[in-house]
Coordinates of C-alpha atoms in Angstrom, one line a residue:
X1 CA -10.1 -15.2 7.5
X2 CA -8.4 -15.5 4.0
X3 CA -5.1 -15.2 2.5
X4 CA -3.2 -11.8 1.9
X5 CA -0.5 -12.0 -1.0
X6 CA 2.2 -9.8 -0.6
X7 CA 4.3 -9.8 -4.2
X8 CA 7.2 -7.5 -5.2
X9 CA 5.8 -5.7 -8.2
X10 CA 9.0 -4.7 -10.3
X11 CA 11.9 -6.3 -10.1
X12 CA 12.0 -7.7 -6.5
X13 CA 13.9 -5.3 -3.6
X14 CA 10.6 -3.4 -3.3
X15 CA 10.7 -3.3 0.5
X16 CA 8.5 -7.1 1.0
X17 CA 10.4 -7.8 4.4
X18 CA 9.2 -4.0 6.0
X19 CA 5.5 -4.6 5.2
X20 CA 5.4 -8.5 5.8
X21 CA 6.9 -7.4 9.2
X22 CA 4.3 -4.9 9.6
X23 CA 0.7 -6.9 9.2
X24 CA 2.1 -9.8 11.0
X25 CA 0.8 -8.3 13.7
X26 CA -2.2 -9.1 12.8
X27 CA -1.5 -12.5 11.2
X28 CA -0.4 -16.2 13.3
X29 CA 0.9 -17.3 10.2
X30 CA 3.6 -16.3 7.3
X31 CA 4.9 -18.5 4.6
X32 CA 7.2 -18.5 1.6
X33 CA 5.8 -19.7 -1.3
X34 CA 9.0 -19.5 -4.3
X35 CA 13.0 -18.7 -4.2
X36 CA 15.3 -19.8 -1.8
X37 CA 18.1 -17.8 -0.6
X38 CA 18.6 -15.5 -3.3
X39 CA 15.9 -13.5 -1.7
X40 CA 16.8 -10.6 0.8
X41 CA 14.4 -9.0 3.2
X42 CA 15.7 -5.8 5.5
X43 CA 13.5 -5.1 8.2
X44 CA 14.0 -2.1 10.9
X45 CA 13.4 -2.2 14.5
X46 CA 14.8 1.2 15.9
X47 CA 18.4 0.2 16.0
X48 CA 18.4 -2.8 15.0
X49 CA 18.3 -4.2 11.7
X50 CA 17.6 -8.0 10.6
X51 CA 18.2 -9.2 7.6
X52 CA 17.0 -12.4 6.6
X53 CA 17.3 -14.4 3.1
X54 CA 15.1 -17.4 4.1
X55 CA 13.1 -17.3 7.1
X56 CA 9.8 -15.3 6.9
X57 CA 9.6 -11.8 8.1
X58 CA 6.8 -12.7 10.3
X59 CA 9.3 -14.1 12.7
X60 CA 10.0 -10.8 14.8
X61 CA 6.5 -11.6 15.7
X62 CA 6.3 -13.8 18.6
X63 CA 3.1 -15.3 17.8
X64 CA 3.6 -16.2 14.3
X65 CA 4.4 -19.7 12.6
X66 CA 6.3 -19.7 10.5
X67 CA 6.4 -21.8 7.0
X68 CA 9.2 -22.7 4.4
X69 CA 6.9 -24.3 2.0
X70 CA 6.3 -26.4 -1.0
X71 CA 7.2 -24.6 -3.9
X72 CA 10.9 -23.1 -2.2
X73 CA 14.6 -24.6 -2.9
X74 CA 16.4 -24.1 0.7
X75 CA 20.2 -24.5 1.3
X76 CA 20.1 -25.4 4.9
X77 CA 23.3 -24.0 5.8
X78 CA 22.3 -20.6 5.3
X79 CA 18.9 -21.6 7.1
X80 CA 21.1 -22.8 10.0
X81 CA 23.6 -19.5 10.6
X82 CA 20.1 -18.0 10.3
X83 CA 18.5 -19.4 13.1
X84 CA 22.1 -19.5 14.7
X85 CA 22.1 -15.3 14.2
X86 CA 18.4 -15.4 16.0
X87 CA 19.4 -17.6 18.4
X88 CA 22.1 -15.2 19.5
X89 CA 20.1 -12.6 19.3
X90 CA 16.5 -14.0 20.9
X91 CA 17.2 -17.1 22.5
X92 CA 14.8 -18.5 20.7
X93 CA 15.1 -21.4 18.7
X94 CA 11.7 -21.9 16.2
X95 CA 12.5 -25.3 14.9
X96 CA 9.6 -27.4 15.2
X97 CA 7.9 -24.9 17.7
X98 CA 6.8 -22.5 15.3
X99 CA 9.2 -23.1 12.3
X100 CA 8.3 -25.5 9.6
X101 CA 9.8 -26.8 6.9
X102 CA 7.7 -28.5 3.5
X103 CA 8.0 -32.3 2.9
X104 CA 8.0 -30.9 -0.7
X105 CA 10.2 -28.2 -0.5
X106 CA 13.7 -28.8 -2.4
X107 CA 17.5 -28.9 -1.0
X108 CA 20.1 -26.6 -2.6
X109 CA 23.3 -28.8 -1.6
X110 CA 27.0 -28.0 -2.5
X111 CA 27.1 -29.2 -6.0
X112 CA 24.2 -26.9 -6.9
X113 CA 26.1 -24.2 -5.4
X114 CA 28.9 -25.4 -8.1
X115 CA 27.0 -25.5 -10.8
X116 CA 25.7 -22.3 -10.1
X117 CA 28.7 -20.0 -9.8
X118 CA 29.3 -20.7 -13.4
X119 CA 27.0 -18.3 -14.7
X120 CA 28.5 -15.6 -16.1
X121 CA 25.5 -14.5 -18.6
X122 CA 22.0 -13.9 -16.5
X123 CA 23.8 -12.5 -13.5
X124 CA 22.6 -15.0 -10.3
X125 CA 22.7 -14.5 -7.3
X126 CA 25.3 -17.7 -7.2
X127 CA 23.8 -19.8 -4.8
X128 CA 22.3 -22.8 -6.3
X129 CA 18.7 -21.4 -6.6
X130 CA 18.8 -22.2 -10.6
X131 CA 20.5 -25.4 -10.8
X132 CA 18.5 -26.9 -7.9
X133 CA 14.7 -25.7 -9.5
X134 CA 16.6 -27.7 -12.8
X135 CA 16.6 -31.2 -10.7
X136 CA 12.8 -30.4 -9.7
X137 CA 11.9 -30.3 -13.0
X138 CA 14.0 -33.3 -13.9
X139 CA 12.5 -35.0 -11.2
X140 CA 15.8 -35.7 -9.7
X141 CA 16.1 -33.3 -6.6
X142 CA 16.4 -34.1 -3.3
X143 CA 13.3 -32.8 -0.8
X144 CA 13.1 -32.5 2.8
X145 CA 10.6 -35.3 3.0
X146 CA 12.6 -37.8 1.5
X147 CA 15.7 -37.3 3.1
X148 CA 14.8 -40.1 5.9
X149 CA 14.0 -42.2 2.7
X150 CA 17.9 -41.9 0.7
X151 CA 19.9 -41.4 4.4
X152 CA 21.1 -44.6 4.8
X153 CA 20.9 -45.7 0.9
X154 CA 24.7 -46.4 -0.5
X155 CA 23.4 -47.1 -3.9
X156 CA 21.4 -43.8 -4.3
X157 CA 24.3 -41.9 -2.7
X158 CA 26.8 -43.6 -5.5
X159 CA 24.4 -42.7 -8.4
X160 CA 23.8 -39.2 -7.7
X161 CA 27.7 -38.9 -7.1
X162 CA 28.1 -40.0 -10.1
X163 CA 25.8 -38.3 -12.0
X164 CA 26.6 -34.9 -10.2
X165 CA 30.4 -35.1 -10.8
X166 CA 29.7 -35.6 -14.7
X167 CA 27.4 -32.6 -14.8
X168 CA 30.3 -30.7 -13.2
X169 CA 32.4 -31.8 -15.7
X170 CA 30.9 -31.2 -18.6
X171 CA 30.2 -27.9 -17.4
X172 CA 33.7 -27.1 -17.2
X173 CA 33.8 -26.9 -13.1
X174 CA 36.7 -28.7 -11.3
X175 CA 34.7 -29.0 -8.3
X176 CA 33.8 -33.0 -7.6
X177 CA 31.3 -34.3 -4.8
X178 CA 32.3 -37.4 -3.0
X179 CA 30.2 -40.2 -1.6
X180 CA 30.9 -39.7 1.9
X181 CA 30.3 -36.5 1.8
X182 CA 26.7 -36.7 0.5
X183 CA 26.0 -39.0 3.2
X184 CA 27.4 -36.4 5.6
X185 CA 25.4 -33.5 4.5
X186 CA 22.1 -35.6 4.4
X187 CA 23.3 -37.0 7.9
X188 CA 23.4 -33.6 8.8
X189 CA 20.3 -32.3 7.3
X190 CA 17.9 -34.6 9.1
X191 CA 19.9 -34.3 12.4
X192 CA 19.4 -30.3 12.4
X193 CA 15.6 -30.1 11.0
X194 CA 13.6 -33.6 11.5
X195 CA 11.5 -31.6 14.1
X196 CA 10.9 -29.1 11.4
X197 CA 9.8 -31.5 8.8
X198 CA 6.0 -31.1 8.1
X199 CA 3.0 -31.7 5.7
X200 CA 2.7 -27.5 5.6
X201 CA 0.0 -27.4 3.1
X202 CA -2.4 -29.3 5.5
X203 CA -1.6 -27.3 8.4
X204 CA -2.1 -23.6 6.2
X205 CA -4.9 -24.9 5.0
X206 CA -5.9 -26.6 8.5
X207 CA -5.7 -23.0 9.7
X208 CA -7.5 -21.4 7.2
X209 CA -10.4 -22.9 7.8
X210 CA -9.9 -22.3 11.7
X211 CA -10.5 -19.0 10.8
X212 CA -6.6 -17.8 11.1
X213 CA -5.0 -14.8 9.2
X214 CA -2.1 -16.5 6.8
X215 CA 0.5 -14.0 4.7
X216 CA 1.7 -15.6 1.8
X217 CA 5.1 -13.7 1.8
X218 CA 6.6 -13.6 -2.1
X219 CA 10.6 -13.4 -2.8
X220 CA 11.8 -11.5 -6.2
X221 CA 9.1 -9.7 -8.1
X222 CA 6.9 -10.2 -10.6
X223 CA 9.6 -8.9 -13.3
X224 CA 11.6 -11.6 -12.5
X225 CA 9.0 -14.1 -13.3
X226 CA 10.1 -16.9 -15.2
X227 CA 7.1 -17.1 -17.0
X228 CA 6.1 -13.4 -17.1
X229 CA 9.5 -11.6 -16.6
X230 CA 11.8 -10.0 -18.5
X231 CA 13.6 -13.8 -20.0
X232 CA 16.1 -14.8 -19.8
X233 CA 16.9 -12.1 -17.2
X234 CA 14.4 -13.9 -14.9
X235 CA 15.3 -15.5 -11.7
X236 CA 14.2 -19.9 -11.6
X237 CA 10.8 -19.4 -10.4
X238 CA 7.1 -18.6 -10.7
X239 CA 7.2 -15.2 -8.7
X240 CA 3.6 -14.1 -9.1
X241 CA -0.2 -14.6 -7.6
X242 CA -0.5 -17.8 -9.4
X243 CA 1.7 -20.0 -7.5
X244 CA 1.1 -18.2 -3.8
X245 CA -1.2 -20.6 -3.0
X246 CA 0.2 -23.5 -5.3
X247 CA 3.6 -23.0 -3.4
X248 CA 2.2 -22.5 -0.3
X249 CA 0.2 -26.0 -0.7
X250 CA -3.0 -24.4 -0.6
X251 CA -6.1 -23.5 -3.1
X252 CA -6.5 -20.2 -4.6
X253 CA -9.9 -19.7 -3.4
X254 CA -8.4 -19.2 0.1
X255 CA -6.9 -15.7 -1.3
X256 CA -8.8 -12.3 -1.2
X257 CA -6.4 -9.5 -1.0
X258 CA -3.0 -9.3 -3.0
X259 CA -0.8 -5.8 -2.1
X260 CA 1.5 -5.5 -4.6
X261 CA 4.8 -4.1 -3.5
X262 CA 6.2 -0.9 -5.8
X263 CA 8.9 1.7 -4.6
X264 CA 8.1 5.1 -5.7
X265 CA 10.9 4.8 -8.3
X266 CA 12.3 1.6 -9.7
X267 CA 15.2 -0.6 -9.1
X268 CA 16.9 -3.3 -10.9
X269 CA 20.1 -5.8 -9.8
X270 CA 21.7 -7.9 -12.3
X271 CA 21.3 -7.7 -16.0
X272 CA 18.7 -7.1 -18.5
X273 CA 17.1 -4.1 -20.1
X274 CA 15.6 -1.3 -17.7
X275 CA 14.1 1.3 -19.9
X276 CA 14.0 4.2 -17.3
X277 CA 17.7 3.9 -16.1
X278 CA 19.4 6.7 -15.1
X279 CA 23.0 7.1 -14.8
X280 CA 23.0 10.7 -14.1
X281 CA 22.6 12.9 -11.2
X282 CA 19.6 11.6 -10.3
X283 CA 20.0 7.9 -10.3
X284 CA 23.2 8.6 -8.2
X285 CA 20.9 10.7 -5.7
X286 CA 18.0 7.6 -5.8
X287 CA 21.0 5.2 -5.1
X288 CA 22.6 7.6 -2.5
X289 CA 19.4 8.3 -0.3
X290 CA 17.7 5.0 -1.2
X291 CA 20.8 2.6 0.2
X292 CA 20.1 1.2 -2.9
X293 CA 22.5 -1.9 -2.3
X294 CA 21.5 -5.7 -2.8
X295 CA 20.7 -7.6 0.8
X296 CA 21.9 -10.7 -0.8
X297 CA 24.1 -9.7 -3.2
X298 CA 25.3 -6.6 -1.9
X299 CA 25.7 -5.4 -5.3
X300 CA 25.3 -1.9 -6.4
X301 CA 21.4 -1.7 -7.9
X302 CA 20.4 0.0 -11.0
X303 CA 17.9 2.7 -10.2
X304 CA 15.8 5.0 -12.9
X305 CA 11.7 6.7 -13.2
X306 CA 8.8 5.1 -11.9
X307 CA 7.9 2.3 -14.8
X308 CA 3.9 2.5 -15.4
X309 CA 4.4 0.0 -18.3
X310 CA 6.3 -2.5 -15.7
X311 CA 3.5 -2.0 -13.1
X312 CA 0.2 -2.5 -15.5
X313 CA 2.3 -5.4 -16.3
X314 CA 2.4 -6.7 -13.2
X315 CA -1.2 -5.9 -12.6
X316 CA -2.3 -7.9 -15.1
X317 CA -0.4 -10.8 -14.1
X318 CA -1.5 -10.5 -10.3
X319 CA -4.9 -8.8 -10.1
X320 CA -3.5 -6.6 -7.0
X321 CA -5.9 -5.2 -4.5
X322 CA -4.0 -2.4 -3.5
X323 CA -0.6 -0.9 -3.8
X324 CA 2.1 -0.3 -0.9
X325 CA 4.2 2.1 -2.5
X326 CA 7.7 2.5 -0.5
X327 CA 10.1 5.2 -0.2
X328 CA 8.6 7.8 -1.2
X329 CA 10.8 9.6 1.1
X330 CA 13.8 8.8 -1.4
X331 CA 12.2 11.4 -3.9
X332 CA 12.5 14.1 -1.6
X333 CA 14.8 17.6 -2.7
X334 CA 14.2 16.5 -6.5
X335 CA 13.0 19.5 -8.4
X336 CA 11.1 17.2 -11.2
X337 CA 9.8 13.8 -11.1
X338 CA 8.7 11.9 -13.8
X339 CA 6.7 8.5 -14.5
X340 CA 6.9 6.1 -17.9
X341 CA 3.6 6.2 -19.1
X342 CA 4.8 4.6 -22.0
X343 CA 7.8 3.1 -24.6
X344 CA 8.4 3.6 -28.1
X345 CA 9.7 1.7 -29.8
X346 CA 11.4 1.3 -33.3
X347 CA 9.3 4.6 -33.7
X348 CA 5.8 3.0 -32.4
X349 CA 4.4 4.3 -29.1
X350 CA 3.8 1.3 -27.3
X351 CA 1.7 1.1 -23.9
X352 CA 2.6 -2.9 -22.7
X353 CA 6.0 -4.6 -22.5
X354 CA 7.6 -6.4 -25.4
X355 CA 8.4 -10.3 -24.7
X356 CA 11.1 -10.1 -26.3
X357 CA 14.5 -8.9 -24.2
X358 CA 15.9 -7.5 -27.6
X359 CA 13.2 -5.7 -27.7
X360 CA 13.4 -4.5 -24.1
X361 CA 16.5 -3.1 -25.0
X362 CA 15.8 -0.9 -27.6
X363 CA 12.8 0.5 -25.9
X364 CA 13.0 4.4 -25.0
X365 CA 10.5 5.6 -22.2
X366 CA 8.1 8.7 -22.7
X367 CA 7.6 10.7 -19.5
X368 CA 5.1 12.4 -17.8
X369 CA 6.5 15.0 -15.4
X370 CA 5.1 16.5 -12.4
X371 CA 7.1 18.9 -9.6
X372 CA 9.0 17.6 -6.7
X373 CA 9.0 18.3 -3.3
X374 CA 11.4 19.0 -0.5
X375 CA 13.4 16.6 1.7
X376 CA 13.4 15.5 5.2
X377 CA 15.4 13.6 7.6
X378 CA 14.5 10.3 8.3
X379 CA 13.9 11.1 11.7
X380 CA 11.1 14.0 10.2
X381 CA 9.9 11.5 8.0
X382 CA 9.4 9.1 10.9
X383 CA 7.6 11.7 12.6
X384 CA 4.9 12.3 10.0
X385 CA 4.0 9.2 9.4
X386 CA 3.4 8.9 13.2
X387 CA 1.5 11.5 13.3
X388 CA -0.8 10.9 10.2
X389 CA -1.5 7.2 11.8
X390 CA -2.1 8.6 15.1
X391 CA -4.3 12.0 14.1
X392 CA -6.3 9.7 10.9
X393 CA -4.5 12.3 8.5
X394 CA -3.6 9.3 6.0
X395 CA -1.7 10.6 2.8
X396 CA -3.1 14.2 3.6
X397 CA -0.3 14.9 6.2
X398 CA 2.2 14.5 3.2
X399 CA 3.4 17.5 0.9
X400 CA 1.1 18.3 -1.5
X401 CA 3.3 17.9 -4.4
X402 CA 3.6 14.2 -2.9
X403 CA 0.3 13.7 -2.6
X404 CA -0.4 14.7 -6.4
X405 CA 2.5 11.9 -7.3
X406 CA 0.7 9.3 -5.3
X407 CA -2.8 10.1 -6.8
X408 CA -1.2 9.8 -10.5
X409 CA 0.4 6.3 -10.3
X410 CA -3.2 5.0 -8.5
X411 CA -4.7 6.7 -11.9
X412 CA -2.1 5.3 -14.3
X413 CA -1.5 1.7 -12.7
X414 CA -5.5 1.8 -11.9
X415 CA -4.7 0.6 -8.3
X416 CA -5.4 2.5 -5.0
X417 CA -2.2 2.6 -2.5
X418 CA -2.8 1.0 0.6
X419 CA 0.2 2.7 2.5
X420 CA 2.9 4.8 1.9
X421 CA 6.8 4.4 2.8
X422 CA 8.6 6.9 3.9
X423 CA 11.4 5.5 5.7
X424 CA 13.1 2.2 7.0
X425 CA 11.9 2.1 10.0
X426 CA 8.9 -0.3 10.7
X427 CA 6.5 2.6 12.1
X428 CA 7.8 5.0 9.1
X429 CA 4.7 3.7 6.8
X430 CA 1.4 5.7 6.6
X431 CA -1.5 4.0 6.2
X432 CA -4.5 4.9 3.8
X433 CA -7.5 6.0 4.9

């Protein structure tokens, strides 16, 4: 059985964790491909919510492995009162039984934390993702595979001491790293996941051809791209199609379908240009009803229209199959809603996004606008979407000025949704038929 992508398709916070949760049911393996940390996935179990920042979503699923692989920075602190919170709340514990960690993955330690909380310009998330993708590319990071390798070596714990207190320095930090204390953390990061340590490419790709349903689960969005995004307002890694499989430690070839994730209206955290913005009425009643709050961060997000020119964007750079288009239910009691079909800018309509974040910024959107329709509870909300799965009603057990929204974005993006959100909840998703 192949692959299935799943890739935030604005500018991350689309609702990845609720539909990764959801197909896992059908999948014995999910992986992380890119981020670290800085990534925040809410999923909804009646009652109970989880909220994870490193492990997969697939891990409410009992019968899924789990993967933390090549292409990933990890701090594995935060991975540790993560499994701690689980292990509370389970009694599992998925190290080395179905929890594995990348020989190539990178470690975020405390002086990329440092370095990190510097930034005052792009608007990080703080916790070392940056600064740690910085020593990959400078070929001096420190991965899970060769922490065995430096864990007893006093002259590589001296050198990168050294070289990590003068790059605090110069940066104007007063925090300092001390010798013993390296050897400590990478004392303690083999004692608390050497059973986790894996070749995890081989054992995707040993599944893969075994037949096995693997989710490559993607953190961010595609607007946060380093390469494609909106730079510098980007986050450190490649957040698109491209590097699923190359993160993952697998070939492309092994991936078919590719569900772009897109809330009905768009959201933004951080700085950076967002053409449809909205800090009126509306964007307060999108930020109200939505929860519209960072997982990570808990920073207030920015919220505005439905951006067409974002998601053709994004469907050039990913190729999607299909569209899950969540919370729809958040558009509910507004009398109009409008889409971006396109910008203008400096007095030129233009249909695709400028490169240029200067040029971002002085982009104005030109609507389309169609009529709203009326509200429900979420418990209402919950109830037609189980009725629409149950009774094969797909999208037609929506209202019909709903149903006309959905049917323009499939015509303006040029991709058919695959389900609908209309709620939290992990049943509160309609699929299409």
């Amino acid at each position: 059985m192949p692959a299935t992508v799943v890739l935030g398709a604005q500018w991350g916070d689309e609702g990845k964790g609720k539909l990764v949760d959801r197909i896992a049911e059908q999948a014995t393996w999910v992986a992380r491909f890119q981020g670290g940390n800085n990534a925040g996935h809410t999923v909804v179990l009646g009652d109970q919510v989880l909220k994870f920042h490193l492990l997969p979503s697939g891990i409410t699923r009992k019968e899924c492995h789990l993967v933390l692989g090549d292409g990933m920075v990890i701090d594995p602190w935060v991975l540790n009162t993560e499994l701690t919170g689980w292990q509370e709340t389970t009694g599992e514990d998925p190290r080395g039984e179905r929890l594995y960690i990348s020989e190539r993955a990178h470690i975020i330690l405390p002086f990329h934390r440092y370095l990190d909380s510097l930034d005052k310009k792009i608007g990080t998330t703080g916790r070392g993702i940056g600064p740690t993708y910085a020593d990959k590319i400078n070929r001096i990071g420190l991965r899970f595979g060769d922490v065995a390798e430096v864990m007893n070596d006093d002259k590589w714990a001296e050198s990168t001491t050294e070289r990590m207190n003068a790059t605090l320095a110069a940066a104007g930090s007063s925090e300092r790293i001390t010798v013993s204390g390296l050897q400590s953390d990478v004392e303690w990061i083999w004692n608390a996941y050497s059973t986790s340590i894996r070749n995890t490419g081989l054992m995707l790709d040993n599944a893969l051809k075994l037949g096995e349903h693997v989710i490559l689960e993607g953190a961010q969005g595609c607007l946060l791209d380093i390469d494609q995004g909106t730079f510098p307002y980007v986050t450190s890694s490649i957040t698109s199609r491209g590097n699923a499989s190359h993160g993952a430690g697998i070939h492309p070839g092994h991936v078919e379908e590719v569900i772009g994730i897109t809330k009905a209206y768009i959201t933004r955290v951080g700085h950076g240009a967002m053409p449809t913005e909205l800090e009126d009425e509306v964007g307060e009643h999108l930020g109200t009803v939505g929860h519209e709050f960072g997982t990570t961060t808990g920073r207030k997000r920015r919220c505005g229209w439905f951006d067409a020119v974002v998601m053709r964007h994004a469907n050039r750079i990913n190729g999607f199959t299909g569209l899950a288009l969540t919370k729809l239910d958040v558009l509910g009691g507004l009398e109009e809603i409008k889409i971006c079909v396109a910008y203008e800018l400096d007095g030129k309509e233009i249909l695709e996004m400028p490169s240029s974040a200067t040029a971002l910024e002085r982009c104005k959107p030109i609507y389309v606008s169609m009529p709203g329709f009326p509200s429900h509870s979420l418990e209402e909300w919950l109830g037609i979407a189980k009725k629409a799965n149950s009774e094969g009603l797909g999208y037609s057990a929506l209202p019909a000025a709903a149903q006309s929204y959905i049917k323009k974005v499939e015509a303006i993006v040029g991709v058919q949704c695959t389900s609908i959100g209309v709620g939290p909840d992990r049943d509160a998703t309609i699929d299409g038929v």
